[in-house]
mmCIF file of C-alpha atoms in Angstrom:
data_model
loop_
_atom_site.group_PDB
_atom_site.id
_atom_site.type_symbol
_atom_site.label_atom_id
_atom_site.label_comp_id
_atom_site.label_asym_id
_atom_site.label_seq_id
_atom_site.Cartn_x
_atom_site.Cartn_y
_atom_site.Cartn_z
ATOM 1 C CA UNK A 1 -48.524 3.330 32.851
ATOM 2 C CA UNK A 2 -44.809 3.795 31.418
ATOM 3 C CA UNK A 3 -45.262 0.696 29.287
ATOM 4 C CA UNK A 4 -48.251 1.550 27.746
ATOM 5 C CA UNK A 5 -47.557 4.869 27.071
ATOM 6 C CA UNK A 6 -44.044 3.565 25.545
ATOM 7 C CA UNK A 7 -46.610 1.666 23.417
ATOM 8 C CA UNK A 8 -48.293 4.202 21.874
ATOM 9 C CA UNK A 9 -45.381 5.848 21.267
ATOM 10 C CA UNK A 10 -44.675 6.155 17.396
ATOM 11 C CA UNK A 11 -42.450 7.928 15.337
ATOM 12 C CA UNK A 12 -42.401 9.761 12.293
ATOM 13 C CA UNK A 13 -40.696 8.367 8.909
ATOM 14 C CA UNK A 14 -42.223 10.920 6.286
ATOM 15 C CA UNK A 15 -44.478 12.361 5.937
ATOM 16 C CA UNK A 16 -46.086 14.136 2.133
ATOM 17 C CA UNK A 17 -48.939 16.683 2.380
ATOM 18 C CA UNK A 18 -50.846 15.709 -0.849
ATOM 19 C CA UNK A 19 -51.882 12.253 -2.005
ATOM 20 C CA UNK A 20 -54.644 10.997 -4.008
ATOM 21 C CA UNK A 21 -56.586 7.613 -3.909
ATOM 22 C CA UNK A 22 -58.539 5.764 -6.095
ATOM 23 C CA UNK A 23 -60.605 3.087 -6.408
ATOM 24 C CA UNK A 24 -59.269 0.292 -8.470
ATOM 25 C CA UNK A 25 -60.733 -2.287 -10.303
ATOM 26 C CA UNK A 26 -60.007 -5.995 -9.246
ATOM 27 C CA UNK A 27 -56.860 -7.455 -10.833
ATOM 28 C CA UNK A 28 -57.500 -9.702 -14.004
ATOM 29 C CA UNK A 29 -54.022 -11.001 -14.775
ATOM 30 C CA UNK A 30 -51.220 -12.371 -12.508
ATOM 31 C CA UNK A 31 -48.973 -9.168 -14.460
ATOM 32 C CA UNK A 32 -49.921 -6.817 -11.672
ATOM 33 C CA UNK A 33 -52.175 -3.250 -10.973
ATOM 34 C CA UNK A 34 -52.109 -0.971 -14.154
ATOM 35 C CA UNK A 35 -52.713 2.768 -13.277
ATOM 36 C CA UNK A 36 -54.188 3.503 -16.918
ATOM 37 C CA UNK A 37 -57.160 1.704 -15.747
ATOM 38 C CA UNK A 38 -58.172 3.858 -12.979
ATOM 39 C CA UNK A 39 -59.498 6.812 -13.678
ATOM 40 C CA UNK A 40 -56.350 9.254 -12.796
ATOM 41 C CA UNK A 41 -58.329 12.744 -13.953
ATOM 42 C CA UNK A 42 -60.865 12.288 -10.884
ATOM 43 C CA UNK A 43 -59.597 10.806 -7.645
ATOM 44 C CA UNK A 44 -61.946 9.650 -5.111
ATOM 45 C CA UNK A 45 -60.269 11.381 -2.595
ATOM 46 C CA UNK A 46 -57.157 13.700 -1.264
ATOM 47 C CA UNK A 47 -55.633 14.260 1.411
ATOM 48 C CA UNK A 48 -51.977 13.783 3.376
ATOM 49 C CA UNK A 49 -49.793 10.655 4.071
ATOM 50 C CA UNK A 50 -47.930 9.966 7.026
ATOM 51 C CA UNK A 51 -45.590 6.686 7.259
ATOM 52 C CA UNK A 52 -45.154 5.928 11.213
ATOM 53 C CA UNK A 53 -43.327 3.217 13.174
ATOM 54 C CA UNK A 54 -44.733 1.871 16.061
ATOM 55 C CA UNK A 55 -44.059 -1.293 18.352
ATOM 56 C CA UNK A 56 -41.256 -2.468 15.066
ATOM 57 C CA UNK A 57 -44.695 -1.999 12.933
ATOM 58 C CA UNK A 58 -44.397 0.294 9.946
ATOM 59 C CA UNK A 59 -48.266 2.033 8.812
ATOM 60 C CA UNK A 60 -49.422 3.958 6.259
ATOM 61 C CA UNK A 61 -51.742 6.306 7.194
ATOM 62 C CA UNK A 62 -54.228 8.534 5.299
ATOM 63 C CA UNK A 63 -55.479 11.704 6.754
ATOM 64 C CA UNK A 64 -57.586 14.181 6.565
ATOM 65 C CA UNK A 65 -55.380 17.029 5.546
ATOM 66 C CA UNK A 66 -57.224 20.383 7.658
ATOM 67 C CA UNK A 67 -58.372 18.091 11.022
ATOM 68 C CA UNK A 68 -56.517 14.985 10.923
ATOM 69 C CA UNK A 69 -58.850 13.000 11.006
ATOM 70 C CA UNK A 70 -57.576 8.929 9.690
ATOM 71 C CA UNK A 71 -59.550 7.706 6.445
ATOM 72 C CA UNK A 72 -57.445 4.878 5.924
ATOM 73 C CA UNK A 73 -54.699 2.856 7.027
ATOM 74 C CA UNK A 74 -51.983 -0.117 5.889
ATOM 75 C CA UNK A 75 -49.958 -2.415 8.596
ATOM 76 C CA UNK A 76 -46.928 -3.185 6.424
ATOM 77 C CA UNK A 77 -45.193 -6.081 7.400
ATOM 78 C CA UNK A 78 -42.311 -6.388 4.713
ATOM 79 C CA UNK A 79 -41.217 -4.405 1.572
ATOM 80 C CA UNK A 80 -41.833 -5.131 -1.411
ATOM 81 C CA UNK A 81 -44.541 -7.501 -0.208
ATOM 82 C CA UNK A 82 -48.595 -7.644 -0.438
ATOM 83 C CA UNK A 83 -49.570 -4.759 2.120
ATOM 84 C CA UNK A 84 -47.899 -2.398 -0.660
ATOM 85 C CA UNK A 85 -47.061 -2.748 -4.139
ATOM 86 C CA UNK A 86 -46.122 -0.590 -7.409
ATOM 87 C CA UNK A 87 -47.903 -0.653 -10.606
ATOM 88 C CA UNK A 88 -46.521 -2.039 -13.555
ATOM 89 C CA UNK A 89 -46.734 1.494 -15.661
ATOM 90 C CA UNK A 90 -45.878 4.162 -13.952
ATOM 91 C CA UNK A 91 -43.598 4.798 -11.016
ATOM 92 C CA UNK A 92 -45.790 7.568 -9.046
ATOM 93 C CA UNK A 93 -48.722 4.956 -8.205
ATOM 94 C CA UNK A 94 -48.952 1.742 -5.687
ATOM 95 C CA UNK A 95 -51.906 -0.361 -4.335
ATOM 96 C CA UNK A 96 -52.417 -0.696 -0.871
ATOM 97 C CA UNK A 97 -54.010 -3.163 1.329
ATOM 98 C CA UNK A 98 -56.178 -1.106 4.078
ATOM 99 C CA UNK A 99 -57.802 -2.523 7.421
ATOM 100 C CA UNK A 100 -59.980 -1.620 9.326
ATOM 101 C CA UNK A 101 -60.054 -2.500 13.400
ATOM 102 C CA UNK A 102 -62.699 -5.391 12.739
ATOM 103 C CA UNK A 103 -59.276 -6.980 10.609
ATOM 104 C CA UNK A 104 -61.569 -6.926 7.201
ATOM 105 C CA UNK A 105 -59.055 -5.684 4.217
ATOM 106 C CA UNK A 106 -59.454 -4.491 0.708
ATOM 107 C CA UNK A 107 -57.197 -3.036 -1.510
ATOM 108 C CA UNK A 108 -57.228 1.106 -3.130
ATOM 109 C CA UNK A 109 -54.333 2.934 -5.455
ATOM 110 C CA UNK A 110 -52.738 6.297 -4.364
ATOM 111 C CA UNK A 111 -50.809 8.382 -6.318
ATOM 112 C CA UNK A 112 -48.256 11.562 -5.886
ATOM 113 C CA UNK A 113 -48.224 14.371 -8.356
ATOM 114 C CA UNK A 114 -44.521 14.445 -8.273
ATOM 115 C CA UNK A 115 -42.176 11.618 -8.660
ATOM 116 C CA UNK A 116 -39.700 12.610 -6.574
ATOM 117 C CA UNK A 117 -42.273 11.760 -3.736
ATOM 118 C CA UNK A 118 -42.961 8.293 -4.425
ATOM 119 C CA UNK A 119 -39.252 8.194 -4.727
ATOM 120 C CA UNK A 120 -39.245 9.289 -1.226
ATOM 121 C CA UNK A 121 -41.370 7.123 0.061
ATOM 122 C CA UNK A 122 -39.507 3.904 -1.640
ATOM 123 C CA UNK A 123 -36.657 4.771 0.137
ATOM 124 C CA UNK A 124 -38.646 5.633 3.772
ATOM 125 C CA UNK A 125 -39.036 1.584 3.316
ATOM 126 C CA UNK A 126 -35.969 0.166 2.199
ATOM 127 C CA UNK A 127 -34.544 1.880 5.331
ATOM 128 C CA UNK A 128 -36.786 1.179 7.886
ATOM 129 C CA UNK A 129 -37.135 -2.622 7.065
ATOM 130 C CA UNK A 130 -33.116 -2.506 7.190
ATOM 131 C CA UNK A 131 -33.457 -1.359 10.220
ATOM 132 C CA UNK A 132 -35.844 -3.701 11.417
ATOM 133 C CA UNK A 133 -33.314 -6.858 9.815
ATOM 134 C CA UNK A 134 -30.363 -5.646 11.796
ATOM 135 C CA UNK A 135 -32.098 -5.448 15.133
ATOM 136 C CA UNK A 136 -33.486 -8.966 14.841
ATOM 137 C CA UNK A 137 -29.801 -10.003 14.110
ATOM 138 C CA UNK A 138 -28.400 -8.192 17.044
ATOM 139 C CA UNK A 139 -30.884 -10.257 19.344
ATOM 140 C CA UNK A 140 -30.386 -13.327 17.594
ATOM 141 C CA UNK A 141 -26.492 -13.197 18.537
ATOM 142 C CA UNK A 142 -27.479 -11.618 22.867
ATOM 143 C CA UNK A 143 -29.651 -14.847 22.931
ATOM 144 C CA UNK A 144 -27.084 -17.267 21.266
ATOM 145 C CA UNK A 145 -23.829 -15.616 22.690
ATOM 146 C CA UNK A 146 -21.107 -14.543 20.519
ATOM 147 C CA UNK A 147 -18.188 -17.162 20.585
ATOM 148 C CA UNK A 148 -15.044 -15.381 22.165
ATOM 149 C CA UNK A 149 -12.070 -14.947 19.587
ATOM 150 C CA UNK A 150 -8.901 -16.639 20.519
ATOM 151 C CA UNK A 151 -6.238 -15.042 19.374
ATOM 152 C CA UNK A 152 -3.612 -17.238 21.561
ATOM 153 C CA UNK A 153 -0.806 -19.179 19.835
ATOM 154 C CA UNK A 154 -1.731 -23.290 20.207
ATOM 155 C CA UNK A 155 0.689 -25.804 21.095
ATOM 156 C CA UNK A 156 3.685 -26.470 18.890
ATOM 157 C CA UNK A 157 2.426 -23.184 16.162
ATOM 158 C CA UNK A 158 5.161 -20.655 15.378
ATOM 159 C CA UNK A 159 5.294 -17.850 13.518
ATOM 160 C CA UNK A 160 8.176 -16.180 10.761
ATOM 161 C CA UNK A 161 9.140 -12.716 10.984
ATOM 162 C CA UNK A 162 10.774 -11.245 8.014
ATOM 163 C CA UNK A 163 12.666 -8.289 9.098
ATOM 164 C CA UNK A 164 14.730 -6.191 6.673
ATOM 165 C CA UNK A 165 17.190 -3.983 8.695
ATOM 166 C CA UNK A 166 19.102 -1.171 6.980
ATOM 167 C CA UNK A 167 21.894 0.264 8.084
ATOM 168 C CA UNK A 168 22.015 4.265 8.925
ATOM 169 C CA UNK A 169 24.331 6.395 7.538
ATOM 170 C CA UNK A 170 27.907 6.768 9.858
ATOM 171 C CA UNK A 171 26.717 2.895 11.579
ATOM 172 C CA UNK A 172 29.268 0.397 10.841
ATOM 173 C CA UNK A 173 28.244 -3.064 9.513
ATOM 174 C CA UNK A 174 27.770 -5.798 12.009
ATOM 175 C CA UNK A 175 30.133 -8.519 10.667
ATOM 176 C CA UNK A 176 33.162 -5.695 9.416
ATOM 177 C CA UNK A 177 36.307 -7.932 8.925
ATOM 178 C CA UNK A 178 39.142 -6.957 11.718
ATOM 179 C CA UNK A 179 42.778 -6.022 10.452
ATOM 180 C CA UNK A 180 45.250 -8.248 11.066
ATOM 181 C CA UNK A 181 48.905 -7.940 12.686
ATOM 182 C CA UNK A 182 49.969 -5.554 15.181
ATOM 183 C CA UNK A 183 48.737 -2.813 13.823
ATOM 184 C CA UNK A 184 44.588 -3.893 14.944
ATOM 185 C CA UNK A 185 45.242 -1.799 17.668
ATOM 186 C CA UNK A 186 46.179 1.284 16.082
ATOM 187 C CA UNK A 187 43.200 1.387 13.491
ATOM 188 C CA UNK A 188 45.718 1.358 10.577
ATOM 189 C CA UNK A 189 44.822 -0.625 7.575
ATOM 190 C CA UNK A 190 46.786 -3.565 6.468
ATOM 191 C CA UNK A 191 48.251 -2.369 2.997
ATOM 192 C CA UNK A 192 47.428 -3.202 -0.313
ATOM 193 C CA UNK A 193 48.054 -6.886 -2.038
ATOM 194 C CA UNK A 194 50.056 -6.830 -4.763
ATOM 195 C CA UNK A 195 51.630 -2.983 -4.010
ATOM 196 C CA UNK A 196 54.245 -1.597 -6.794
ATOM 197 C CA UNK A 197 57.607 -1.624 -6.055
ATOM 198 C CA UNK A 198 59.927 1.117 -7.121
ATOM 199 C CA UNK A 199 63.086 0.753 -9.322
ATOM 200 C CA UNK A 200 66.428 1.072 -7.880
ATOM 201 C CA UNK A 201 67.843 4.205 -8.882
ATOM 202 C CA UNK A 202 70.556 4.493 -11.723
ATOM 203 C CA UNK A 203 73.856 3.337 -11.309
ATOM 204 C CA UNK A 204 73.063 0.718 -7.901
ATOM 205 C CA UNK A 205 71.943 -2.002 -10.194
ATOM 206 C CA UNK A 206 74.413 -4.937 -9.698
ATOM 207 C CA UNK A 207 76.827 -3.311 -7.938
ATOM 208 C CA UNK A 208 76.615 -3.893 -4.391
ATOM 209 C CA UNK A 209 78.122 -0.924 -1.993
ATOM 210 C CA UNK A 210 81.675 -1.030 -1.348
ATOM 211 C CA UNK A 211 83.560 -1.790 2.020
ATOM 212 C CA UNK A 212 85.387 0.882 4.091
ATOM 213 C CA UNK A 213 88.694 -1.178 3.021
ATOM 214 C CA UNK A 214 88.362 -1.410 -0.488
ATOM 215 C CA UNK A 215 87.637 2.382 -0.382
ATOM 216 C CA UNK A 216 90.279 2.875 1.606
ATOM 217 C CA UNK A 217 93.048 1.083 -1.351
ATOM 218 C CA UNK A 218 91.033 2.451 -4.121
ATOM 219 C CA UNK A 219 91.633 6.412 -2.757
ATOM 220 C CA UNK A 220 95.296 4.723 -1.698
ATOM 221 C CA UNK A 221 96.059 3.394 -5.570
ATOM 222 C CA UNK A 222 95.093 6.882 -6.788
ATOM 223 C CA UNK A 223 97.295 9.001 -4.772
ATOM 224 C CA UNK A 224 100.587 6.565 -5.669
ATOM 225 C CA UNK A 225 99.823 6.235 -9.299
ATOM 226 C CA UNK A 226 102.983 7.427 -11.108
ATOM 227 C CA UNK A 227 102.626 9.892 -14.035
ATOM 228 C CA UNK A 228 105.312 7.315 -16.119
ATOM 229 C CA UNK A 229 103.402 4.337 -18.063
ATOM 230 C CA UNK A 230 106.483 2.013 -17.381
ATOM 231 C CA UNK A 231 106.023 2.124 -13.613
ATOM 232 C CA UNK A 232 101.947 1.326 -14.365
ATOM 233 C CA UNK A 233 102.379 -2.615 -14.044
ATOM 234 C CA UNK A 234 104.111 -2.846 -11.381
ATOM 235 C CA UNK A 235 101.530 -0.110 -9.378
ATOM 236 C CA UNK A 236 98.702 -2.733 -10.836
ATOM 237 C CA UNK A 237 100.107 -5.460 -8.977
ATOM 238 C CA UNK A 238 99.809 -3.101 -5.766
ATOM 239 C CA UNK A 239 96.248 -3.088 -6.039
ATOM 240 C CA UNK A 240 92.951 -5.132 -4.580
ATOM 241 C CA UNK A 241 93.004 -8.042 -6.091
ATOM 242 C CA UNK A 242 89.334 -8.003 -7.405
ATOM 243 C CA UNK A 243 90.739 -4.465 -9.600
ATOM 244 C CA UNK A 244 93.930 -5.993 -10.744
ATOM 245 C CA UNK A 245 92.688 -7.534 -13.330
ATOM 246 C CA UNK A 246 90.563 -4.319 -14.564
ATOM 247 C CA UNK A 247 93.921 -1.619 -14.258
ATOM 248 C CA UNK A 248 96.180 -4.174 -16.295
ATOM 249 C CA UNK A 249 93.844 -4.581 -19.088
ATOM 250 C CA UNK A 250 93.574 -0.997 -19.334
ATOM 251 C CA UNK A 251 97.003 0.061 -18.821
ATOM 252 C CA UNK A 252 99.238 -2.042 -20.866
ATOM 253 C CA UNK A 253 101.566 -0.569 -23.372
ATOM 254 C CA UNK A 254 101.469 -1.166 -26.605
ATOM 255 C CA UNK A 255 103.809 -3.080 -28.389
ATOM 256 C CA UNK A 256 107.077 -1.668 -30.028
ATOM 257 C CA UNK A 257 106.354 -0.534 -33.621
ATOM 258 C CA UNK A 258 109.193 -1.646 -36.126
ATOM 259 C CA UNK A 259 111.113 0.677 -38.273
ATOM 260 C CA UNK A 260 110.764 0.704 -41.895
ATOM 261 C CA UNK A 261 113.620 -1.148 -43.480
ATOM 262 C CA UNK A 262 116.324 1.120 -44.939
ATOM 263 C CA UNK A 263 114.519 4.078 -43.011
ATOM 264 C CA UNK A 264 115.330 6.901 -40.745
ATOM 265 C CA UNK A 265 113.999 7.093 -37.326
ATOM 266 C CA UNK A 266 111.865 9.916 -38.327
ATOM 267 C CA UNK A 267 108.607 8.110 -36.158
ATOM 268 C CA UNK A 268 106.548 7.575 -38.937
ATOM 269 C CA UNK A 269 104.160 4.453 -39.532
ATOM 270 C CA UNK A 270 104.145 2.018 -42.123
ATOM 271 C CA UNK A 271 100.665 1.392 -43.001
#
């Protein structure tokens, strides 16, 4: 009893409360149904449309609009297809392919006074039948079995890993060079190649600092030195003998001027 009444189960797609249908001359050409042919101005008759899906079927079905009642209705089996098809001058008419329960068929045109309902009921299709694909797909793939993905590495396959690392601010570098010397210890840097060196201050260059002993003769030489220039030669000779030299050179008299011939000794020069 549940499976049967599961079978007359159907549901609803759309549903449009005014539709007219027409009887339609048979096609001439292989160009298709042309609604200018019918006549439009006086339907044969009106009433509602429901589109239902039952059991994966999709039917159009014409009914009486007050009791209900079915007049007509089309098993569609794809879209577009035969069972249902648009004319080629106008977008509010179709042709459908009714059948009765005796499985004879034969073919009327129905028409919406507004387009936006024919629009509807393009799109009612084109959804359902999408439906329809996408179930059949899902139990093609149960039946077959979906192959498992293997995401595992095989034997002898690596992978490379580019990884770009920056360093955050107060973090010291990896590879830092260490100081050298004695001083690693202390964290003191090793000074600079090449450092300026200061000049000597004035006076020191050449001369290289005296020893206590030749200070000792020079303060000596000073405090003997006699006032007379005759006695400086001799007080030379007392000296150091790296400042004789020096206090002889300086200290010699000069020679003995001569007297002007028939002259006084008044001290005056002969240029």
């Amino acid at each position: 009893c549940e499976v049967s009444a599961m079978d007359d189960y159907e549901s609803v797609l759309l549903v449009k409360s005014e539709v007219f249908v027409y009887k339609i001359p048979p096609r001439s050409t292989n160009r298709g149904y042309r609604a200018a042919d019918w006549n439009l101005g006086d339907p044969d008759w009106t009433g509602r449309m429901r589109l239902v899906n039952r059991k994966n079927e999709c039917i159009v079905k014409l009914e009486d609009k007050t009791t209900g009642e079915l007049f007509a209705k089309c098993p569609i089996d794809k879209y577009p297809g035969v069972a249902i098809e648009s004319v080629t001058d106008s977008s509010r008419y179709f042709v459908l392919r009714i059948q009765d329960e005796g499985g004879r068929a034969a073919f009327i045109g129905i028409g919406f006074g507004d387009r936006s309902d024919s629009f509807d009921l393009n799109v009612a299709l084109q959804d359902h039948f999408k439906w329809v694909k996408k179930e059949e797909e899902a139990e093609k793939e149960k039946e077959e079995g979906k192959p498992s993905l293997d995401l595992g590495f095989k034997d002898g396959q690596t992978i490379k890993i580019n990884m770009k690392i920056t360093k955050k601010e107060g973090q010291e570098g990896i590879n830092r060079p260490k100081p050298k010397g004695g001083s690693a210890g202390l964290g003191l840097l090793p000074p600079p190649p090449g450092g300026v060196k200061l000049a000597p201050p004035p006076g020191a260059a050449g001369t290289s600092p005296p020893s206590a002993t030749s200070n000792l003769d020079i303060l000596g030489d000073l405090s003997d030195a006699p006032s007379s220039p005759a006695s400086l030669p001799g007080a030379a000779s007392n000296t150091g003998e790296s400042w004789g030299d020096f206090a002889s050179a300086a200290i010699r008299p000069p020679p003995p001027s001569n007297p002007p011939s028939g002259g006084s000794g008044s001290g005056w020069v002969t240029f």
